[in-house]
């Protein structure tokens, strides 16, 4: 169904009313949309970025090495925001030249940032969006302008050489203590200021209170958003769910509105609301009773699966917010993504409440036209063929926590309710492997898990070995009373001889655990296993555990 079938022309987003054109005298509106094929074709080798990437790689990279204990807490052990402020001062405080929306949370930050950025772009604003990590190229972390493309290699390289001397001086004065993320964040803010953006959507890296992005002051903040609270980066954020909540709450600024995603545990929400009260910040929650969301079904849109949803927002406390969106076609799948969409819509309405021009049509268009690589991403049939897996249904999702694993299981259940499932998993060493495994092992449709390895942020120091992953999955299986078949058992050798084709009855109902360091081989064997095990049943091959394994698969698609 075309966009104009939902709205009259007067309700179209502002940039469409200005940019709309009719081809060959027809009444067909031509829309500029992000296309996955375009996205892949733009990510070729980028030798012009070598100086910039090498420069960043010379700095301490906590994504690669892991974050120290308590580094994200507002304490003596926490990251020193003073050096970030000194760096920004040396660059002329570019973050003071635009308004910002600051987003923190355990999960959902990137999706909420993408939804919100696209809403603002649909209204015609020039938006800078800063997120992490990237999937294919570091340019993804900085999208700019009215159409939200990743910053071009030429613009990035040019700006780097413009400010390199100031970066060198700052690194020298800080005795080399400035990190990869701090310098990249400062670079992004400087670039946004140079490009004269109207507003920036900024995703916090770790926690919030001591994150490098948390130099935004109340006068520059349009709103803060906290999407969720979970136990990721537990030791870096104080060791408890409560300390994590306090760290995330560090982005709340005096007098500026706070949007909560959720739902949160009651005592965790109290921590966030108490901090907001101390800061005299009005609060709106996307989980309040006045906000209702529903997934009504699935359909195909522009050749890709989407979910048909309704969002109803009616808030009368602190703010007067109202919108009703029926038959919303979202390419971001799952109830968790619908919650992220509602959170972004609440944030957009908060901005409208402050005087920002944001139409209902722009909110709809922004939510419907958001895509993110590696988030509930089903590969097209041609993409499966490129991977050497013709006919396979392949789902890529960077889930790596208990909560995101559960959301992924629910998404597979919604999209393919009768499908048998095989996983290909690689994970970083600092994740809760047991809880992650439990969420999948509880699903009766799981046939096998292929445990493999992927570099984390370009290195192996945080990579969990395939054999250690198997130990975690065996432990989780034992705790759940599941008796898996794994590649250290004699029974497995017999299964291998049969080439996984319709194993003997005594093997039926057994989950298979296999280790294989090669991702490519894991994908092929996993697909062969599914074909042999499921006969004519529907089946889905899920690649998950980290955005880094997703990145490795997508890299194979571009050759």
Coordinates of N, CA, C and O in Angstrom, one line a residue, residues 41 106 110 119 144 282 372 498 519:
X41 N 25.9 -1.5 -1.6 CA 26.7 -1.1 -2.7 C 27.6 0.1 -2.4 O 28.6 0.4 -3.0
X106 N 19.9 0.2 28.3 CA 20.6 -1.1 28.0 C 20.4 -1.6 26.6 O 21.3 -2.0 25.9
X110 N 19.8 2.3 19.9 CA 20.0 2.6 18.5 C 18.8 2.6 17.6 O 18.6 3.5 16.8
X119 N 11.9 10.6 12.0 CA 10.8 11.5 12.2 C 11.1 12.9 12.0 O 10.4 13.7 11.3
X144 N 23.9 12.2 8.7 CA 23.6 13.7 8.7 C 22.6 14.1 7.6 O 22.4 13.3 6.6
X282 N 10.3 17.1 33.9 CA 9.0 16.5 33.7 C 9.2 15.1 33.0 O 10.2 15.0 32.2
X372 N 17.3 -0.9 10.1 CA 18.6 -1.0 10.7 C 19.2 -2.3 10.3 O 18.5 -3.4 10.5
X498 N 25.6 -39.9 9.1 CA 24.3 -39.9 8.4 C 24.1 -38.5 7.7 O 23.0 -38.3 7.2
X519 N 33.0 -19.3 10.7 CA 31.6 -18.9 10.6 C 31.0 -19.4 9.2 O 29.9 -19.8 9.2

